[in-house]
């Protein structure tokens, strides 16, 4: 990782690193998040450097809380930054739409890291629509360098308008690399003071109605800023009768593959600069709109043309030329060849003669979730059941040999929908949820299940880390960074405190004993909770702590029943051409899970 705290220089930065440097240069003093790809690296970096940067930073229990703590800082006059992946803004939408009414006193940015093509997400939603919904300004960087610069510009917009600003990125921008020049750091107050103003900040109906009028006035001022903002500019061949309107990372694809066109690059994308757009379109024979994902710009262009009496053909998503799904690339834009001259690349990569095999995502060797799933599969047996899973590594429980994820909706959705399945069907409802996700949004549905006496089993997969997004801490781990040390929250005490009668803790690596306990939980009439403990292997390796000695198969004792492979399916277990089973010492982490399911005790710890 580059030194983001140095005063001057240039560096090749990841988009998220550039944004973090932008926060430092902008004098941001308060930041908060719930980790989610593609925004995770910002939090990972701030965990390490926030103290030295003079910034308070926290991993909050969910995105709503992350938004709220940063909002409190902003209304107290402190520059703040709340950031999350796109679906996280759904969780934070309620306070966002209300904070827009009251506004802020110190600058506040809200980064939504969208994920076209759903690289690591359950949907592709286009969060640009949150800006007109909340009536808050929005900016969109295209490159890492622009991301760094746009942070400062966005804070100026926020403070001039006294409004939070939506900072929309996408996966390709967050994870691209580019040369970034470092600039001076702005000095802003690290502490603020909240001045009471009930009419503004107490959002009861009488105040909200008045604040709505003020919000619309700020929105009109935002439109004036957008019209003159340097974030919206024209480039390319200004005399061309073909115009391209684009934003975000799509701009880089346009620059890369189109020639001899006029380009209106929009960086301040709500409110859109309507006069600038209308003037750009006038005199053109054709307008091409290039954007990911929805026709957000395109629909606005149609409206602006209608209001200004302009009739120009528009090429984009509405006419079916460009897709509404997935992310763009220069290859995708080749469909525009009949409308515009494309750059012909002289160098073309040859496809390999042999098709490369696909590598499907899989749980790590020694992942404790393997043992948990194996035990639950045995415990349920042939009983009709619905397995409601959640968002995390354990979603891979949907794959063979486990097939224990029938319904996946959203964070906390497994615990919530299990209650519905228990009442709407005669099947046993079983839900899986990670420890971090439990703190995020699993407590409320568990309380609801207790309140409504649902007949379900909730399995909390406690690997003591937020694993899928990069091993960030959560309330179950406690905090030890940024000068603050806190004790972990005890999940068992929390669950018992809700009033759950059946609560058992199991060792995920001891499949036999865990199976016995899970049978009791599934047979229990009412709400039962299993807390399955076992450390994340990635975190174990990161901390350089070994679980145990590697295991090996005794060929003389092995009867080739393949229970280890069928039950655990660990990558460290390999079936050879002659049908024998071996363990791969380079992958085996010494968890002993395979040994616990072997009926002949043929898998044993290697003596050294």
XYZ file of C-alpha atoms in Angstrom:
608
model
C 0.000 0.000 0.000
C 1.276 3.454 -0.910
C 2.061 5.976 1.813
C -1.098 8.069 1.670
C 0.058 10.410 4.427
C 3.081 11.924 2.717
C 2.867 15.613 1.851
C 3.819 15.580 -1.838
C 4.602 13.252 -4.685
C 2.904 10.928 -7.134
C 1.834 7.304 -6.780
C 0.133 4.539 -8.696
C -3.040 4.163 -6.655
C -6.071 1.942 -6.582
C -9.239 3.978 -7.017
C -10.166 3.414 -3.373
C -6.671 4.467 -2.290
C -7.026 7.659 -4.341
C -10.381 8.402 -2.713
C -8.808 7.866 0.703
C -6.034 10.301 -0.165
C -8.746 12.706 -1.282
C -10.332 12.458 2.169
C -7.000 13.288 3.793
C -6.406 16.288 1.528
C -9.969 17.512 2.076
C -9.470 17.539 5.849
C -12.109 14.927 6.600
C -12.178 14.285 10.338
C -14.881 11.641 10.718
C -15.540 8.498 8.640
C -17.720 5.448 9.083
C -18.726 2.351 7.142
C -20.064 -1.141 7.139
C -17.636 -3.031 4.864
C -18.839 -4.060 1.447
C -17.079 -4.661 -1.857
C -16.210 -2.620 -3.917
C -15.813 0.006 -1.170
C -13.982 -2.170 1.378
C -10.409 -1.022 0.760
C -11.192 2.484 1.994
C -12.118 1.120 5.406
C -9.186 -1.278 5.480
C -6.830 1.636 4.881
C -8.484 3.969 7.382
C -8.326 1.273 10.046
C -4.531 1.502 9.761
C -3.930 5.231 9.202
C -6.899 7.172 10.577
C -5.198 7.931 13.873
C -2.115 9.355 12.144
C -4.368 11.231 9.723
C -6.188 12.962 12.594
C -9.452 11.281 11.650
C -11.968 9.342 13.709
C -12.983 6.149 11.909
C -15.303 3.300 12.787
C -16.734 0.091 11.393
C -20.378 0.510 12.340
C -22.810 -2.366 12.891
C -24.579 -1.583 9.605
C -24.819 1.115 6.934
C -27.707 2.939 8.600
C -25.654 3.391 11.748
C -22.616 4.383 9.683
C -24.679 7.073 8.002
C -26.177 8.300 11.277
C -22.885 8.713 13.177
C -21.366 10.630 10.256
C -24.524 12.719 9.963
C -24.174 13.702 13.623
C -20.604 14.819 12.975
C -21.671 16.807 9.906
C -24.474 18.684 11.668
C -21.934 19.541 14.383
C -19.678 21.232 11.827
C -17.179 18.389 11.254
C -16.398 17.149 7.741
C -17.572 13.543 7.563
C -17.630 10.618 5.153
C -20.015 7.645 5.197
C -19.301 4.951 2.634
C -20.794 1.635 1.604
C -21.527 -0.625 -1.332
C -24.616 0.050 -3.408
C -27.023 -2.268 -1.572
C -25.812 -0.740 1.686
C -27.424 2.548 0.703
C -30.773 0.754 0.814
C -30.120 0.209 4.514
C -29.124 3.868 4.973
C -31.853 5.306 2.740
C -34.168 6.387 5.553
C -31.732 8.748 7.302
C -30.398 9.949 3.914
C -33.797 11.149 2.750
C -34.473 12.926 6.036
C -31.018 14.470 6.431
C -31.586 16.043 3.014
C -34.427 18.013 4.624
C -32.426 19.284 7.592
C -29.097 19.606 5.787
C -25.633 19.720 7.362
C -23.224 22.325 8.756
C -19.950 20.609 7.893
C -19.413 18.917 4.561
C -20.667 15.344 4.248
C -20.105 12.865 1.432
C -21.930 9.562 1.105
C -20.079 7.150 -1.172
C -22.179 4.518 -2.869
C -19.926 2.001 -4.601
C -22.136 0.473 -7.299
C -21.414 -2.948 -8.767
C -22.384 -3.302 -12.449
C -22.224 -6.956 -13.524
C -22.756 -7.918 -9.845
C -19.147 -9.002 -9.386
C -19.683 -9.444 -5.650
C -23.310 -8.519 -5.067
C -26.832 -9.868 -5.162
C -28.016 -7.273 -7.676
C -26.810 -4.543 -10.047
C -28.991 -1.663 -8.841
C -28.173 1.801 -10.161
C -27.943 4.122 -7.167
C -27.905 7.314 -9.213
C -31.660 7.373 -8.725
C -31.191 7.999 -5.008
C -30.016 11.531 -5.818
C -33.287 12.767 -7.394
C -35.240 10.735 -4.838
C -33.502 12.512 -1.947
C -32.941 15.742 -3.925
C -29.261 15.747 -2.921
C -26.357 16.632 -5.247
C -24.387 13.801 -6.821
C -20.939 13.577 -8.393
C -19.318 10.714 -10.335
C -15.569 10.292 -10.885
C -14.215 8.355 -13.871
C -10.637 7.539 -12.848
C -8.595 7.225 -9.638
C -6.987 10.639 -10.223
C -10.357 12.254 -10.788
C -11.715 10.437 -7.741
C -9.093 12.051 -5.530
C -9.715 15.530 -6.955
C -13.498 15.171 -6.931
C -13.567 14.465 -3.201
C -12.414 18.017 -2.455
C -14.784 19.498 -5.039
C -17.700 17.551 -3.572
C -17.010 18.877 -0.074
C -17.068 22.405 -1.427
C -20.459 21.690 -3.012
C -21.722 20.141 0.225
C -20.724 23.104 2.354
C -21.911 25.728 -0.112
C -25.345 24.113 -0.199
C -25.369 22.785 3.388
C -26.356 19.400 1.997
C -24.970 15.873 1.989
C -23.552 14.895 -1.411
C -23.816 11.475 -3.021
C -20.434 10.261 -4.312
C -21.199 7.513 -6.831
C -18.467 5.128 -7.940
C -18.487 1.747 -9.664
C -16.383 -1.383 -9.280
C -14.100 -0.586 -12.215
C -13.349 2.874 -10.850
C -12.851 1.654 -7.278
C -10.505 -1.117 -8.381
C -8.699 0.525 -11.300
C -5.186 1.892 -10.870
C -3.870 5.225 -12.042
C -1.209 7.845 -11.409
C -2.343 10.275 -8.711
C -0.573 13.484 -7.711
C -0.646 14.485 -4.060
C -1.726 17.980 -3.055
C -1.857 20.070 0.110
C -3.982 19.012 3.070
C -6.807 21.250 4.206
C -6.978 22.031 7.912
C -10.493 21.618 9.298
C -11.812 21.373 12.872
C -11.514 17.903 14.405
C -14.272 18.644 16.903
C -17.520 20.517 16.447
C -20.381 21.809 18.544
C -24.035 21.085 17.894
C -26.118 24.243 17.979
C -29.752 23.462 18.730
C -32.250 24.365 16.032
C -35.468 22.411 16.533
C -37.208 23.749 13.455
C -34.365 22.439 11.312
C -33.238 19.267 13.026
C -36.297 17.890 14.814
C -38.011 16.159 11.928
C -41.626 16.112 13.063
C -44.292 16.648 10.367
C -44.757 20.380 11.003
C -41.031 21.013 10.555
C -40.673 18.573 7.673
C -43.258 20.415 5.593
C -41.326 23.673 5.945
C -37.965 22.002 5.396
C -39.253 20.482 2.161
C -39.617 24.013 0.771
C -36.073 24.851 1.881
C -34.803 21.617 0.336
C -36.305 22.531 -3.029
C -34.631 25.936 -2.825
C -31.251 24.318 -2.131
C -31.923 21.986 -5.050
C -32.393 24.990 -7.351
C -29.080 26.406 -6.130
C -27.485 23.028 -6.805
C -28.715 23.240 -10.395
C -27.018 26.630 -10.769
C -23.775 25.122 -9.439
C -24.035 22.214 -11.848
C -24.453 24.518 -14.842
C -21.136 26.253 -14.149
C -19.268 23.358 -12.550
C -15.890 22.413 -14.093
C -16.868 18.814 -13.349
C -19.081 19.013 -16.449
C -17.045 19.739 -19.566
C -16.873 19.241 -23.336
C -13.915 17.480 -24.932
C -13.070 15.748 -28.194
C -13.939 17.311 -31.559
C -16.254 20.157 -30.607
C -17.185 20.707 -34.276
C -18.418 17.153 -34.808
C -22.107 16.727 -35.630
C -22.135 13.572 -33.504
C -22.284 14.158 -29.767
C -21.633 11.678 -26.972
C -22.956 12.280 -23.462
C -21.396 10.110 -20.793
C -20.377 9.891 -17.128
C -18.371 7.808 -14.700
C -16.114 5.032 -15.923
C -18.052 4.937 -19.218
C -16.208 8.127 -20.151
C -12.914 6.230 -20.185
C -14.355 3.667 -22.598
C -15.634 6.416 -24.878
C -12.209 8.067 -24.909
C -10.556 4.734 -25.565
C -12.649 3.560 -28.504
C -14.295 6.581 -30.200
C -12.679 9.159 -32.433
C -13.732 12.424 -34.022
C -16.772 13.021 -31.795
C -17.813 15.773 -29.390
C -18.025 14.481 -25.824
C -19.983 16.030 -22.978
C -18.455 14.482 -19.874
C -20.706 14.841 -16.840
C -19.162 14.641 -13.379
C -21.854 16.616 -11.510
C -24.729 14.306 -12.410
C -27.487 15.579 -10.156
C -28.902 18.049 -10.713
C -27.870 17.701 -14.348
C -26.725 20.902 -16.133
C -29.814 21.148 -18.321
C -28.821 24.309 -20.197
C -25.351 22.947 -20.937
C -26.877 19.693 -22.191
C -29.393 21.509 -24.405
C -26.696 23.723 -25.917
C -24.486 20.707 -26.534
C -27.252 18.870 -28.400
C -28.265 21.782 -30.627
C -26.900 21.407 -34.149
C -25.960 17.755 -33.694
C -27.248 15.144 -36.145
C -27.033 12.366 -33.602
C -26.597 11.977 -29.830
C -25.143 8.839 -28.256
C -25.616 8.233 -24.521
C -23.068 5.931 -22.872
C -23.756 5.093 -19.217
C -23.966 2.201 -16.767
C -26.583 0.747 -15.868
C -30.006 2.334 -16.301
C -30.916 5.038 -18.869
C -30.633 7.718 -16.187
C -28.887 10.274 -18.411
C -30.777 9.185 -21.490
C -34.229 9.763 -20.021
C -33.120 13.173 -18.768
C -31.852 14.022 -22.263
C -35.214 13.109 -23.779
C -36.956 15.395 -21.268
C -34.525 18.268 -21.841
C -34.926 17.940 -25.605
C -38.712 17.947 -25.268
C -38.728 21.030 -23.053
C -36.429 22.881 -25.439
C -38.067 21.858 -28.721
C -35.011 19.897 -29.904
C -35.460 16.887 -32.179
C -32.274 14.833 -32.554
C -31.996 11.023 -32.801
C -30.742 9.499 -29.567
C -28.761 6.256 -29.554
C -28.523 4.420 -26.262
C -30.464 1.971 -24.170
C -34.033 2.947 -24.995
C -33.638 2.042 -28.677
C -32.004 -1.263 -27.725
C -28.533 -0.424 -29.078
C -26.772 -0.617 -25.704
C -27.624 -3.135 -22.972
C -29.208 -2.270 -19.630
C -27.480 -5.166 -17.914
C -23.829 -5.632 -17.015
C -20.904 -3.284 -17.255
C -19.508 -1.640 -20.370
C -16.145 -2.045 -22.058
C -14.669 -1.005 -25.404
C -15.808 -4.367 -26.746
C -19.403 -3.718 -25.700
C -19.315 -0.337 -27.438
C -18.447 -1.989 -30.767
C -22.208 -2.126 -31.425
C -21.940 1.635 -32.069
C -19.783 1.094 -35.173
C -22.658 1.934 -37.522
C -23.207 5.257 -35.766
C -19.702 6.520 -35.029
C -16.115 5.942 -36.085
C -14.368 3.578 -33.697
C -10.641 3.400 -33.091
C -9.155 0.284 -34.699
C -6.645 -1.309 -32.378
C -3.711 -2.807 -34.308
C -2.846 -5.256 -31.521
C -5.313 -8.051 -30.962
C -4.963 -10.867 -28.468
C -5.276 -14.372 -29.863
C -7.589 -16.727 -28.063
C -5.898 -19.803 -26.588
C -6.273 -23.034 -28.515
C -7.420 -24.871 -25.374
C -10.450 -23.652 -23.474
C -9.433 -22.691 -19.958
C -11.386 -24.477 -17.204
C -13.710 -22.451 -15.021
C -12.846 -22.151 -11.354
C -16.085 -21.831 -9.427
C -15.987 -20.023 -6.077
C -15.576 -22.402 -3.168
C -15.172 -22.364 0.581
C -11.530 -22.412 1.681
C -9.761 -25.553 2.844
C -10.557 -25.906 6.518
C -13.364 -23.339 6.423
C -15.495 -23.934 9.533
C -18.650 -23.475 7.477
C -17.945 -26.838 5.810
C -18.344 -28.644 9.120
C -21.434 -26.663 10.033
C -23.136 -27.436 6.724
C -22.144 -31.096 6.850
C -23.595 -31.425 10.337
C -26.858 -29.698 9.455
C -27.278 -31.817 6.322
C -26.988 -34.959 8.437
C -29.197 -33.555 11.183
C -32.071 -32.719 8.842
C -31.753 -35.939 6.846
C -34.821 -36.568 4.678
C -37.055 -34.197 6.633
C -38.692 -31.571 4.376
C -36.876 -28.310 5.090
C -36.209 -24.867 3.628
C -32.737 -23.429 4.109
C -32.730 -19.633 4.162
C -29.195 -18.301 3.884
C -27.667 -14.850 3.954
C -24.974 -12.620 2.453
C -21.460 -13.863 3.155
C -18.963 -16.623 2.352
C -21.526 -19.109 3.637
C -23.812 -18.338 0.705
C -21.583 -20.898 -1.024
C -23.481 -23.479 1.010
C -25.785 -23.493 -2.010
C -23.167 -25.510 -3.917
C -22.740 -29.312 -3.807
C -22.361 -31.351 -1.726
C -24.198 -29.220 0.830
C -26.989 -27.517 -1.139
C -28.128 -25.722 2.005
C -29.059 -22.306 0.618
C -32.515 -22.408 -0.957
C -33.343 -18.727 -0.572
C -30.939 -15.771 -0.415
C -32.378 -12.262 -0.329
C -30.359 -9.643 1.537
C -28.364 -8.946 4.690
C -30.359 -10.451 7.557
C -32.888 -11.846 5.095
C -32.189 -15.446 6.035
C -33.300 -14.949 9.631
C -36.303 -12.894 8.529
C -37.583 -15.141 5.754
C -37.162 -18.289 7.866
C -39.978 -16.988 10.051
C -42.159 -16.620 7.004
C -41.365 -20.118 5.761
C -42.144 -21.553 9.210
C -45.648 -20.101 9.126
C -46.446 -20.364 5.409
C -45.261 -23.970 4.880
C -45.084 -27.276 6.729
C -41.349 -27.472 6.089
C -38.783 -27.001 8.824
C -37.190 -23.561 8.462
C -33.437 -23.348 8.983
C -31.515 -20.089 8.610
C -27.771 -19.462 8.374
C -26.218 -16.108 9.253
C -22.653 -14.933 9.860
C -21.607 -13.223 13.069
C -21.049 -9.858 11.402
C -24.338 -10.107 9.499
C -26.092 -11.070 12.737
C -24.962 -7.808 14.308
C -25.764 -5.953 11.064
C -29.403 -6.991 10.668
C -30.014 -10.387 12.239
C -30.966 -9.378 15.759
C -34.284 -7.775 14.828
C -35.632 -10.823 12.909
C -34.570 -13.076 15.786
C -36.513 -10.870 18.201
C -39.473 -11.036 15.806
C -39.209 -14.842 15.651
C -39.292 -14.994 19.459
C -42.196 -12.543 19.628
C -44.237 -14.506 17.065
C -43.120 -17.953 18.281
C -41.867 -19.083 14.887
C -40.699 -22.654 14.563
C -37.201 -22.196 13.157
C -33.555 -22.940 13.752
C -31.057 -20.100 13.357
C -27.420 -21.088 12.906
C -25.017 -18.241 13.666
C -21.695 -18.940 11.958
C -19.275 -17.286 14.360
C -15.845 -17.072 12.713
C -15.091 -13.852 14.644
C -14.447 -11.694 11.597
C -16.204 -10.022 8.680
C -14.675 -12.508 6.287
C -16.045 -12.006 2.791
C -15.156 -8.322 2.494
C -11.596 -8.571 3.781
C -11.338 -9.616 7.463
C -12.638 -6.443 9.053
C -13.518 -6.424 12.771
C -17.092 -6.445 14.020
C -18.764 -6.155 17.434
C -18.014 -9.841 18.069
C -14.282 -9.221 17.738
C -14.089 -5.979 19.648
C -12.155 -2.950 18.436
C -8.410 -2.391 18.642
C -7.457 0.411 16.242
C -7.463 4.172 16.049
C -6.554 4.490 19.704
C -9.732 2.750 20.919
C -9.900 -0.710 22.480
C -13.266 -2.314 23.219
C -14.404 -5.720 24.466
C -16.211 -8.145 22.121
C -19.977 -8.439 22.332
C -20.912 -11.936 23.536
C -23.341 -13.432 21.008
C -24.555 -16.135 23.416
C -25.431 -13.614 26.133
C -27.127 -11.408 23.548
C -29.258 -14.286 22.234
C -30.164 -15.470 25.725
C -30.998 -11.906 26.645
C -33.650 -11.881 23.934
C -35.271 -14.783 25.778
C -34.353 -17.657 23.448
C -34.590 -20.900 25.443
C -32.665 -23.237 23.159
C -29.124 -21.865 22.687
C -26.183 -24.181 22.082
C -22.545 -23.532 21.166
C -20.791 -26.063 18.933
C -17.312 -26.574 17.523
C -17.659 -26.400 13.744
C -14.707 -28.768 13.281
C -16.279 -31.533 15.376
C -18.908 -32.659 12.886
C -20.138 -35.658 14.929
C -20.965 -33.718 18.087
C -22.320 -30.775 16.110
C -24.662 -33.123 14.231
C -26.076 -34.446 17.502
C -26.722 -30.945 18.796
C -28.282 -29.822 15.544
C -30.700 -32.757 15.579
C -31.976 -31.531 18.934
C -32.251 -27.985 17.603
C -34.209 -29.059 14.524
C -36.522 -31.188 16.677
C -37.160 -28.301 19.062
C -40.626 -26.735 18.740
C -40.032 -22.985 18.614
C -36.979 -20.820 18.096
C -33.671 -22.639 18.484
C -30.246 -21.065 18.010
C -26.947 -22.783 17.283
C -23.754 -20.729 17.577
C -21.178 -22.556 15.480
C -17.668 -21.430 16.341
C -14.578 -21.799 14.185
C -12.009 -19.265 12.942
C -11.827 -18.014 9.351
C -8.871 -19.688 7.669
C -7.895 -16.553 5.762
C -7.739 -14.649 9.046
C -5.774 -17.485 10.659
C -3.184 -17.355 7.881
C -3.082 -13.568 8.035
C -2.317 -13.762 11.761
C 0.122 -16.640 11.141
C -1.553 -18.862 13.732
C -1.766 -22.581 12.900
C -4.799 -24.656 13.882
C -2.825 -27.884 14.132
C -0.625 -30.353 12.333
C -1.601 -31.543 8.834
C -3.662 -34.727 8.496
C -2.949 -37.732 6.277
C -4.929 -40.751 5.100
C -3.802 -44.211 6.218
C -4.180 -46.249 3.038
C -4.306 -49.514 5.004
C -7.274 -48.367 7.084
C -9.154 -46.451 4.371
C -12.056 -48.482 2.893
C -12.708 -45.984 0.098
C -16.191 -45.119 1.328
C -15.497 -41.488 0.375
C -17.492 -40.128 3.298
C -14.810 -37.498 3.866
C -15.094 -36.253 0.282
C -18.886 -36.475 0.112
C -19.463 -34.881 3.499
C -16.776 -32.186 3.752
C -15.619 -31.699 0.125
C -12.460 -29.961 1.326
C -10.030 -28.943 -1.454
C -7.230 -30.510 0.595
C -8.811 -33.956 0.060
C -7.927 -35.426 -3.306
C -9.237 -38.555 -4.995
C -6.460 -40.194 -7.013
C -6.753 -42.107 -10.290
C -6.647 -45.451 -8.460
C -9.545 -44.397 -6.209
C -7.452 -43.771 -3.129
C -7.800 -40.600 -1.043
C -4.880 -38.380 -0.134
C -4.546 -35.100 1.666
C -2.622 -32.222 0.093
C -0.197 -31.011 2.799
C 0.167 -27.672 1.029
C -3.553 -27.000 1.555
C -4.351 -28.886 4.763
C -4.686 -26.499 7.705
C -4.910 -29.179 10.379
C -8.534 -28.567 11.353
C -9.330 -32.287 11.669
C -12.796 -31.893 10.182
C -12.306 -34.748 7.716
C -11.058 -37.031 10.496
C -14.226 -36.384 12.492
C -16.409 -37.898 9.763
C -14.239 -40.894 8.836
C -16.031 -44.107 9.969
C -12.776 -46.087 10.159
C -10.562 -43.486 11.847
C -8.315 -43.624 8.772
C -7.481 -39.908 8.707
C -4.995 -38.998 11.394
C -2.824 -36.110 12.438
C 0.669 -36.362 11.031
C 3.219 -36.942 13.800
C 6.268 -34.725 13.539
